[in-house]
Backbone as a chain_set.jsonl record, in Angstrom:
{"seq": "XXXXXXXXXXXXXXXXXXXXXXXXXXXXXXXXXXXXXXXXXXXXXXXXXXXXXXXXXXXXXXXXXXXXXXXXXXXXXXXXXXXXXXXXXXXXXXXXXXXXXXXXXXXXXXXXXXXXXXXXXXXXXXXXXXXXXXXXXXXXXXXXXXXXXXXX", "coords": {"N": [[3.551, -19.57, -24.199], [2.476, -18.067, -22.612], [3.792, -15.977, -22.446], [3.187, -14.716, -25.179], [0.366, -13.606, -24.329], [1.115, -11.706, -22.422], [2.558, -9.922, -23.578], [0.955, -9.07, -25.602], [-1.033, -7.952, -24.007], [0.506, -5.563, -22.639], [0.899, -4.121, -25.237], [-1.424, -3.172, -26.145], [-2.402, -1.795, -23.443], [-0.197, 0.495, -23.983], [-1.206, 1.509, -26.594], [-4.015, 2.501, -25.441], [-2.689, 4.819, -23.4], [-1.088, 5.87, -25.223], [-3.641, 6.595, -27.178], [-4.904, 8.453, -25.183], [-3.133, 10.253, -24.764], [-3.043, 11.797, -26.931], [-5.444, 11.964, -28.266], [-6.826, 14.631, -26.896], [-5.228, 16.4, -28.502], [-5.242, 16.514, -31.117], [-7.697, 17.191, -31.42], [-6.854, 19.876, -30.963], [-5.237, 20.425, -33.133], [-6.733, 20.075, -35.106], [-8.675, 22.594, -34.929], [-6.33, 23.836, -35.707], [-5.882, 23.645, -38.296], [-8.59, 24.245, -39.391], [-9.326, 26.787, -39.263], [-10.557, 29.124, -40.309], [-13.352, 31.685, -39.68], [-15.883, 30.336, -41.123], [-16.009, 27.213, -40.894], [-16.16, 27.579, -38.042], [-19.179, 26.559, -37.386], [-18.937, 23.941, -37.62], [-16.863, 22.335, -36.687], [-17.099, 20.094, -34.586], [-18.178, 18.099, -36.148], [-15.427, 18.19, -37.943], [-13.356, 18.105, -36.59], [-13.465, 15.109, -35.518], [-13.109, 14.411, -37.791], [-10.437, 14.469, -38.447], [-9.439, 13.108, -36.332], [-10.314, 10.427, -37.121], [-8.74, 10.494, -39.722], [-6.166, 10.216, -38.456], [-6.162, 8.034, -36.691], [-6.086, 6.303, -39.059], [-4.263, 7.224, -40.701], [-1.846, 5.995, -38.095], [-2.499, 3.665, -38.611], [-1.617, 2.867, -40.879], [0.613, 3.342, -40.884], [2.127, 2.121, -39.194], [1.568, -0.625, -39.781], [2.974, -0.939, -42.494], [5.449, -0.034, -41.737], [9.202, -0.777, -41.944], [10.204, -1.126, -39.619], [9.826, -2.684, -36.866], [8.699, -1.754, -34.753], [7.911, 0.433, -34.89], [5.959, 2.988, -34.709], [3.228, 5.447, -35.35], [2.115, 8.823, -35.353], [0.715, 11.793, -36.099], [1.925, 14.665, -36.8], [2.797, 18.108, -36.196], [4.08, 19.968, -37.651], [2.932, 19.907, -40.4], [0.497, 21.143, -40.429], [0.643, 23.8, -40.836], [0.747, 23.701, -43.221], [-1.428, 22.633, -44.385], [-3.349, 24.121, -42.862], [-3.065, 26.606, -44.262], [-3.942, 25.823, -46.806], [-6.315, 24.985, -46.28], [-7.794, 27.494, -45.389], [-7.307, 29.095, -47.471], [-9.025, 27.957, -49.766], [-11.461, 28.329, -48.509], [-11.454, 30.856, -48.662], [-11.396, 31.493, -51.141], [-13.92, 30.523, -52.444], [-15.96, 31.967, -50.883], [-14.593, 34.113, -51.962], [-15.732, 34.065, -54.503], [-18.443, 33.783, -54.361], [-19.497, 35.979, -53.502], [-19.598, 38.853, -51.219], [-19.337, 37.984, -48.671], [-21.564, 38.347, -46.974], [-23.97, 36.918, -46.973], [-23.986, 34.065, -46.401], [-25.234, 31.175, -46.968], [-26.728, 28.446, -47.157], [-25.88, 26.111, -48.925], [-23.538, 27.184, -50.142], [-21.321, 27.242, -47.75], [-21.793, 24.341, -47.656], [-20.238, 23.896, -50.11], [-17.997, 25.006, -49.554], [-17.17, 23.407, -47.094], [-16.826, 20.636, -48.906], [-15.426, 20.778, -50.567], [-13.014, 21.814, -49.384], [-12.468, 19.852, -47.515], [-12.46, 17.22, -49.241], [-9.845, 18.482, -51.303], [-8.047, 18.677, -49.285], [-7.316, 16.262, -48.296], [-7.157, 15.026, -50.693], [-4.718, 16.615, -51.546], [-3.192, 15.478, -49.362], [-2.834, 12.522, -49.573], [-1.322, 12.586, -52.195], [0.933, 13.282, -51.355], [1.626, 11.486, -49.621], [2.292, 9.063, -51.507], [4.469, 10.313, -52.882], [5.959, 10.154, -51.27], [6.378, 7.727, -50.597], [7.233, 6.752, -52.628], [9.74, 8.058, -52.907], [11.276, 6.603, -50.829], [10.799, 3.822, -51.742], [12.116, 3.81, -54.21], [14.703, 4.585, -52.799], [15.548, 7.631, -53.121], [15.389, 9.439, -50.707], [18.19, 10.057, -50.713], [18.246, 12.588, -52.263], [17.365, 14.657, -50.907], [19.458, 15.772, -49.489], [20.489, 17.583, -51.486], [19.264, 19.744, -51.538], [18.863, 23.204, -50.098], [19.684, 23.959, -46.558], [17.815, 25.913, -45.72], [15.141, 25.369, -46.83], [14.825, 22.512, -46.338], [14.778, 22.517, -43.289], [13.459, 24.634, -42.499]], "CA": [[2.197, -19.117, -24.485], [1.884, -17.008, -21.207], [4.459, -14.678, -22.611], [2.628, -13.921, -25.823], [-0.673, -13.07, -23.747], [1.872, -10.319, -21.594], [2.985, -8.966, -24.321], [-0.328, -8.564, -26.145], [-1.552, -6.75, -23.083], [1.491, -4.259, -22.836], [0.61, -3.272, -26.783], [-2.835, -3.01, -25.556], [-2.016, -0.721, -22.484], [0.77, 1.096, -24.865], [-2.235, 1.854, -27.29], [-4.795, 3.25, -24.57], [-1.969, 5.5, -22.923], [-1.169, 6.731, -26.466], [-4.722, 7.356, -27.375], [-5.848, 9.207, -24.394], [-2.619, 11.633, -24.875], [-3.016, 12.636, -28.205], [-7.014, 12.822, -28.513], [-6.581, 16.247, -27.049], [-3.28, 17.364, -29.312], [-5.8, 16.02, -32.276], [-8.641, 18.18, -31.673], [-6.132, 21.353, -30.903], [-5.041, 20.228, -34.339], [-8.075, 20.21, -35.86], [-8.81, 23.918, -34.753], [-5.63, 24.595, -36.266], [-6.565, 23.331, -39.36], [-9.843, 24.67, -40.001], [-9.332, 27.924, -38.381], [-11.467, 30.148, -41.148], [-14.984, 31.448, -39.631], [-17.099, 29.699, -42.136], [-15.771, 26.131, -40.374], [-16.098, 27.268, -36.94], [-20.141, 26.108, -37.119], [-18.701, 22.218, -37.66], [-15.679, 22.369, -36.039], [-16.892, 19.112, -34.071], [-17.568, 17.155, -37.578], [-13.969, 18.288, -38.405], [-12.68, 17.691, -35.573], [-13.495, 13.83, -35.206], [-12.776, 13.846, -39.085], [-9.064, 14.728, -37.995], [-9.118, 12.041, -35.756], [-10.245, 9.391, -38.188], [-7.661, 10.482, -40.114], [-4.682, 10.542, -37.755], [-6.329, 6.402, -36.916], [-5.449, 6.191, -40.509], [-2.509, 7.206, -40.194], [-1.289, 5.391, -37.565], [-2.544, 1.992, -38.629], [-1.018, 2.249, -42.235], [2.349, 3.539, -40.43], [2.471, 0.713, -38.11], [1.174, -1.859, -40.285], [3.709, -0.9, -43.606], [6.646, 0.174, -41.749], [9.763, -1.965, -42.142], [10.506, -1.264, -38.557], [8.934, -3.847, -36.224], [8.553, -1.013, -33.174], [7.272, 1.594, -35.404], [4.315, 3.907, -34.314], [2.694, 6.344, -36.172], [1.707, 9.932, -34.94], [0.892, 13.181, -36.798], [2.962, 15.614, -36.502], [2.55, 19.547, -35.926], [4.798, 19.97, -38.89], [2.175, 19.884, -41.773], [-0.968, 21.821, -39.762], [0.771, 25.157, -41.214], [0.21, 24.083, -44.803], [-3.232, 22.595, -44.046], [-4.597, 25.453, -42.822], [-3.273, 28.037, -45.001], [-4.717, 25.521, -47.864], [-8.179, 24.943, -45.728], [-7.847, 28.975, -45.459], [-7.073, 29.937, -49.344], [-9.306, 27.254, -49.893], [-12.804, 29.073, -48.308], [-11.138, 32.589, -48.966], [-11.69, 31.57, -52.493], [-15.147, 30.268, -52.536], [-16.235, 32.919, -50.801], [-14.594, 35.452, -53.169], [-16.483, 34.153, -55.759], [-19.766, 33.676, -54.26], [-19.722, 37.458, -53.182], [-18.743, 39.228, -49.957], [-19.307, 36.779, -47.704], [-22.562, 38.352, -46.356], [-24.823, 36.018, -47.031], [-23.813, 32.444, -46.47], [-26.737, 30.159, -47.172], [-26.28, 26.672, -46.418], [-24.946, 25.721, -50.603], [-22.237, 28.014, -49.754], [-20.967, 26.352, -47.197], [-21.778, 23.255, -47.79], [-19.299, 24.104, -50.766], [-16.57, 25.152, -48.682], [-16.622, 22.801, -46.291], [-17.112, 19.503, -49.116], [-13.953, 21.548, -51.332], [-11.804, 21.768, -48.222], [-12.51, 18.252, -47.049], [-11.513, 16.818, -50.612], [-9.024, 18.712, -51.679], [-6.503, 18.297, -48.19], [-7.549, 14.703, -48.345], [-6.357, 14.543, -51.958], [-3.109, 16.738, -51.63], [-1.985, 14.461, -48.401], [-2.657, 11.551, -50.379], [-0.319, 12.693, -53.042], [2.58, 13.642, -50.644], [1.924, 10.312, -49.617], [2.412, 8.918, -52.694], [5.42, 10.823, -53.286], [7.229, 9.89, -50.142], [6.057, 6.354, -50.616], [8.045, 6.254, -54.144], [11.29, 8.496, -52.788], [11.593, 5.545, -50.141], [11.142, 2.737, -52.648], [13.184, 4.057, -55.1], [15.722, 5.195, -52.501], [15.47, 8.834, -53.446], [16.186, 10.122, -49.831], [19.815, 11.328, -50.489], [17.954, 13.516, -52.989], [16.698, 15.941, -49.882], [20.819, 16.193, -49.483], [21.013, 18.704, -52.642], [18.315, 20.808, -50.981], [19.651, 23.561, -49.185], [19.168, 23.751, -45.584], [16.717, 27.089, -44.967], [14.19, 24.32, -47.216], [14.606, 21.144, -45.615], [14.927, 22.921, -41.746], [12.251, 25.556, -42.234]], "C": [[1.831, -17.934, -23.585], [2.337, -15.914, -21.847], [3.917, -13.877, -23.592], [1.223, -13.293, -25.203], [0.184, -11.645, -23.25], [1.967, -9.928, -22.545], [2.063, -8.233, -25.171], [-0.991, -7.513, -25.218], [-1.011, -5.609, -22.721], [0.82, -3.56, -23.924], [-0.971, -2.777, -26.466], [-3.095, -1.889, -24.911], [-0.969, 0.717, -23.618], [-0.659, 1.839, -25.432], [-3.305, 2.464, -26.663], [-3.743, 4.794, -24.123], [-1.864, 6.27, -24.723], [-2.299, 7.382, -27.276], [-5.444, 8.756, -26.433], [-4.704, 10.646, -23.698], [-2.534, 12.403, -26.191], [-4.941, 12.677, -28.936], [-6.494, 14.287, -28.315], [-6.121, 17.173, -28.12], [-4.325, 16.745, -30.459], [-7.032, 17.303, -32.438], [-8.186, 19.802, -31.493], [-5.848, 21.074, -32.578], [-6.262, 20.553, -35.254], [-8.489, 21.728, -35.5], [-7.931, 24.69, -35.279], [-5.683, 24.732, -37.532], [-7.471, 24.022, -40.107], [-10.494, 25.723, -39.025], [-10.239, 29.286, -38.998], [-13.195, 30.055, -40.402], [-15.764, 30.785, -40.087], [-16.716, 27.812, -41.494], [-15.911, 26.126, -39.02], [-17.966, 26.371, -36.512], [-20.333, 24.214, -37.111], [-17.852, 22.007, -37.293], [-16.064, 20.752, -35.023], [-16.975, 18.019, -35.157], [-16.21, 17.103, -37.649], [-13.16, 17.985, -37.76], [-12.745, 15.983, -35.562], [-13.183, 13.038, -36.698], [-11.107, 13.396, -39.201], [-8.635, 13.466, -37.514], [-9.142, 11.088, -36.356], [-8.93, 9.353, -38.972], [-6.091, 10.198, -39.617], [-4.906, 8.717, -37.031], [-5.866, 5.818, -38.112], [-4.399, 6.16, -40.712], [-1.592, 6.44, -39.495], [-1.596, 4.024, -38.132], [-1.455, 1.911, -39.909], [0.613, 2.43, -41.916], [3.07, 2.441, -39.825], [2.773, -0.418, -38.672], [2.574, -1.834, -41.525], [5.075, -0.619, -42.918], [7.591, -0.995, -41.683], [10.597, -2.16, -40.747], [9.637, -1.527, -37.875], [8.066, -2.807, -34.871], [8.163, 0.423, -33.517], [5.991, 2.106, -34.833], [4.181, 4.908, -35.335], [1.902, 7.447, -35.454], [1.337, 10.949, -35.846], [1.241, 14.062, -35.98], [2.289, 17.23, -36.577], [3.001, 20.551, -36.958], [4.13, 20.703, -40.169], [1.178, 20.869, -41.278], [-0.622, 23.163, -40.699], [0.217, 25.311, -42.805], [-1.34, 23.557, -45.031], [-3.864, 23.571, -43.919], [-4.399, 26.575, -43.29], [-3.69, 27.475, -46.603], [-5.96, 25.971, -47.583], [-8.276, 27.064, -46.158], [-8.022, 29.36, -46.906], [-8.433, 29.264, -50.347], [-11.409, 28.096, -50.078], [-12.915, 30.437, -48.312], [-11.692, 32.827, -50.433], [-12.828, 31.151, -53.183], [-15.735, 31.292, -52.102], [-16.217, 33.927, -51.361], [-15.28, 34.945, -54.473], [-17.961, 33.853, -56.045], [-20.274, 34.652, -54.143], [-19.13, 38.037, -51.863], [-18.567, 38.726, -49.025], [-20.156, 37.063, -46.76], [-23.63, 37.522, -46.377], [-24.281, 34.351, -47.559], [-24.993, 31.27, -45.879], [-25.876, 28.881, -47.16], [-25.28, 25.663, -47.488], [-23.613, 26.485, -50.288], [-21.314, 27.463, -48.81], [-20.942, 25.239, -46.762], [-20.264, 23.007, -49.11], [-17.829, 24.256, -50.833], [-16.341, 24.395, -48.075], [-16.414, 20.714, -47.288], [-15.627, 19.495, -49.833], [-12.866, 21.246, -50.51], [-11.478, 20.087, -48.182], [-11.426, 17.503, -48.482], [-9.994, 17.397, -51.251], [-7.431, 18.576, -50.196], [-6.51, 16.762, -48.283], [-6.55, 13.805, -49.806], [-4.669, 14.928, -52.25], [-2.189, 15.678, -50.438], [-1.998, 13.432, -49.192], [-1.748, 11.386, -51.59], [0.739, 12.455, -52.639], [2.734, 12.016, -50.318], [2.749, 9.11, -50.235], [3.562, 9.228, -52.768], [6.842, 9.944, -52.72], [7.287, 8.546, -49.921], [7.46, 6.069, -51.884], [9.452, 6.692, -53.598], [11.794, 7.37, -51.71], [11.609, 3.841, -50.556], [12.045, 2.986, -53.117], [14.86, 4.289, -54.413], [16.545, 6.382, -53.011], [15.769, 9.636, -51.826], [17.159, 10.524, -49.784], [19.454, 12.38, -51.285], [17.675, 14.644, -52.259], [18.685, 16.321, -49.853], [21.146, 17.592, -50.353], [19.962, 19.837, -52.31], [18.843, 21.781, -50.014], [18.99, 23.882, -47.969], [17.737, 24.653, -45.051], [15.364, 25.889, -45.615], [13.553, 23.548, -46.88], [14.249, 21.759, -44.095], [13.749, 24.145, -41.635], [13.046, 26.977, -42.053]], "O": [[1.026, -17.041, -23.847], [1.624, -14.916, -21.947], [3.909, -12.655, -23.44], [0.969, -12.23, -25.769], [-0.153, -10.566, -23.739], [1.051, -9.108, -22.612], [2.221, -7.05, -25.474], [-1.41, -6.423, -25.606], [-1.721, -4.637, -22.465], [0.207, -2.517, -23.693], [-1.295, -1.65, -26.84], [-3.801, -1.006, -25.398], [-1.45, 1.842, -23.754], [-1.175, 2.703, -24.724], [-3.793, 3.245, -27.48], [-4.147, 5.857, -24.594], [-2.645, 7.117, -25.155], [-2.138, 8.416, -27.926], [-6.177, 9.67, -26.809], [-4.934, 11.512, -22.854], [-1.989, 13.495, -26.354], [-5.388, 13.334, -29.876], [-5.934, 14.986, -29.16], [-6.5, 18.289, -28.477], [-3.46, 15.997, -30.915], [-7.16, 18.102, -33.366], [-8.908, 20.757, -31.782], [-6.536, 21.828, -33.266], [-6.341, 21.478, -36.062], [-8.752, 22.067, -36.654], [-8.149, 25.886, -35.474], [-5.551, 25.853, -38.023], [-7.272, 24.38, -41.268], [-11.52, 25.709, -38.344], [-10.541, 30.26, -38.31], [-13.987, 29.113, -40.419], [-16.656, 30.504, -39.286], [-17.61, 27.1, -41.953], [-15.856, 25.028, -38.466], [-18.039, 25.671, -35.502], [-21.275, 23.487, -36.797], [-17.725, 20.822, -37.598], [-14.999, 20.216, -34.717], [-16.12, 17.135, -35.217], [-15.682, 16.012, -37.434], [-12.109, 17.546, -38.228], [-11.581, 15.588, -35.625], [-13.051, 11.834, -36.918], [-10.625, 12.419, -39.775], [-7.734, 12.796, -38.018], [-8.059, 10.503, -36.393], [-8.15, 8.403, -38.923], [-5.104, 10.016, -40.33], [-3.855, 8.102, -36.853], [-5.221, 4.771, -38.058], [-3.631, 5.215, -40.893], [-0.546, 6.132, -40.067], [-0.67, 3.221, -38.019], [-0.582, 1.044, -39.949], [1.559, 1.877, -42.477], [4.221, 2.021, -39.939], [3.734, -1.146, -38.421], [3.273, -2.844, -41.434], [6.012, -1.021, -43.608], [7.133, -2.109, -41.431], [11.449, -3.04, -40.613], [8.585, -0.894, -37.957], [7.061, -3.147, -34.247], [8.091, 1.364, -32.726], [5.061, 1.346, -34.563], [5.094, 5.127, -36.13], [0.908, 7.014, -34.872], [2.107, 10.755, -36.787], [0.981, 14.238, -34.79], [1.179, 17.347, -37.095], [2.505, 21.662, -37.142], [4.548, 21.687, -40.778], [1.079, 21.704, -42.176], [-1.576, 23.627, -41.323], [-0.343, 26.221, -43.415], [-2.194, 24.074, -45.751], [-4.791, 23.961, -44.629], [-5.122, 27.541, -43.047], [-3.79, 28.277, -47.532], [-6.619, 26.85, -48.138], [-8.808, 27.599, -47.131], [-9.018, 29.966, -47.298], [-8.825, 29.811, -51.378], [-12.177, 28.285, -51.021], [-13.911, 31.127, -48.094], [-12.227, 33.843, -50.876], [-12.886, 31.318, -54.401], [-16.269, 31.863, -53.053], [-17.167, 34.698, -51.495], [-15.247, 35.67, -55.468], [-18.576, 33.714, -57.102], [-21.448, 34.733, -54.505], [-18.057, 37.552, -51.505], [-17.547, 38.97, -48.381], [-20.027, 36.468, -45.69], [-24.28, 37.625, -45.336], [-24.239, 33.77, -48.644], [-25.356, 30.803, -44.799], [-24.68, 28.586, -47.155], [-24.392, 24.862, -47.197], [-22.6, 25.786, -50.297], [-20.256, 27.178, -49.37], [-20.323, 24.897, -45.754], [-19.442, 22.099, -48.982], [-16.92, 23.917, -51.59], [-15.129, 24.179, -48.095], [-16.023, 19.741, -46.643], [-14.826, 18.563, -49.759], [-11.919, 20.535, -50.848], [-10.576, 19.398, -48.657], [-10.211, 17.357, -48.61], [-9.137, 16.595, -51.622], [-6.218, 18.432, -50.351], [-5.422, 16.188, -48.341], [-5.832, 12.815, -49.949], [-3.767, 14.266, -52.762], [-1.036, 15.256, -50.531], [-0.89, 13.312, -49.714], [-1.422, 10.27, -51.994], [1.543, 11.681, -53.158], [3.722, 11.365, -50.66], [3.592, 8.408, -49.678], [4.184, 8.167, -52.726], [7.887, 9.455, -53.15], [8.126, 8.091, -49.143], [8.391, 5.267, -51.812], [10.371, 5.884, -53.737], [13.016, 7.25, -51.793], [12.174, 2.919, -49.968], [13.074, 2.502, -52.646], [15.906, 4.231, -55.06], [17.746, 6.356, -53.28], [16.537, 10.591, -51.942], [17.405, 11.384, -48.938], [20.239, 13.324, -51.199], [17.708, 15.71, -52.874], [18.978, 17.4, -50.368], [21.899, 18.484, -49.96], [19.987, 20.855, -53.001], [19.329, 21.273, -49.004], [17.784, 24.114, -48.052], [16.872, 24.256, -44.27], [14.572, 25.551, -44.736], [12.327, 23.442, -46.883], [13.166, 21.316, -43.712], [13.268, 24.425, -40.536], [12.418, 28.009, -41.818]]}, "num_chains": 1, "name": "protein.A"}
């Protein structure tokens, strides 16, 4: 009985130490993200939205993986296509609201409700995706990919 108490308090400790080094590396993230002027006036919304998300993340990583010692992090990896979505994203609301001199509050309320939804909905896909190529056992399929692809 003693031993499951220790060990509960390690995962405990584990879980503090891992929170209070990747807050930071979350909200640098989040700046990387939603790096277009028209987001820098909420940048702390977005920022703690990030974080929610990357709690999200980790629990469903932890909780579903089929490895017992699994953690869950976000990675630095994806930020590039995030924020040249978030970017293309309020480049293109903007170009069609007008020059981007006058941003009234609908305007960017527009951009920032667009953004939100639409990265929310494409990760949720990839999700999705990479959920099925790991059921199905579709991972040797990245094999026929050639390397500049897979390696960046």
């Amino acid at each position: 009985q003693k031993k499951n108490s220790d060990s509960f308090i390690y995962y405990i400790i584990y879980a503090l130490v891992n929170s209070i080094m990747c807050v930071p590396c979350l909200y640098g993230y989040a700046s990387v993200i939603f790096n277009h002027s028209v987001f820098q006036p909420h940048i702390n919304a977005l920022s703690k939205l990030v974080i929610l998300s990357s709690v999200v993340h980790q629990f469903c990583f932890s909780t579903f993986s089929s490895l017992s010692f699994s953690i869950g992090q976000v990675q630095d990896a994806g930020l590039i296509f995030l924020s040249a979505m978030s970017n293309a994203i309020a480049t293109s609301i903007l170009a069609e609201k007008g020059d981007g001199a006058s941003l009234d509050d609908d305007v960017v309320a527009e951009v920032l409700s667009s953004t939100v939804v639409l990265l929310g909905l494409s990760t949720a896909c990839l999700g999705a995706v990479l959920i099925m190529m790991g059921k199905f056992r579709l991972a040797d399929a990245v094999a026929y990919l050639p390397l500049p692809v897979v390696g960046g």
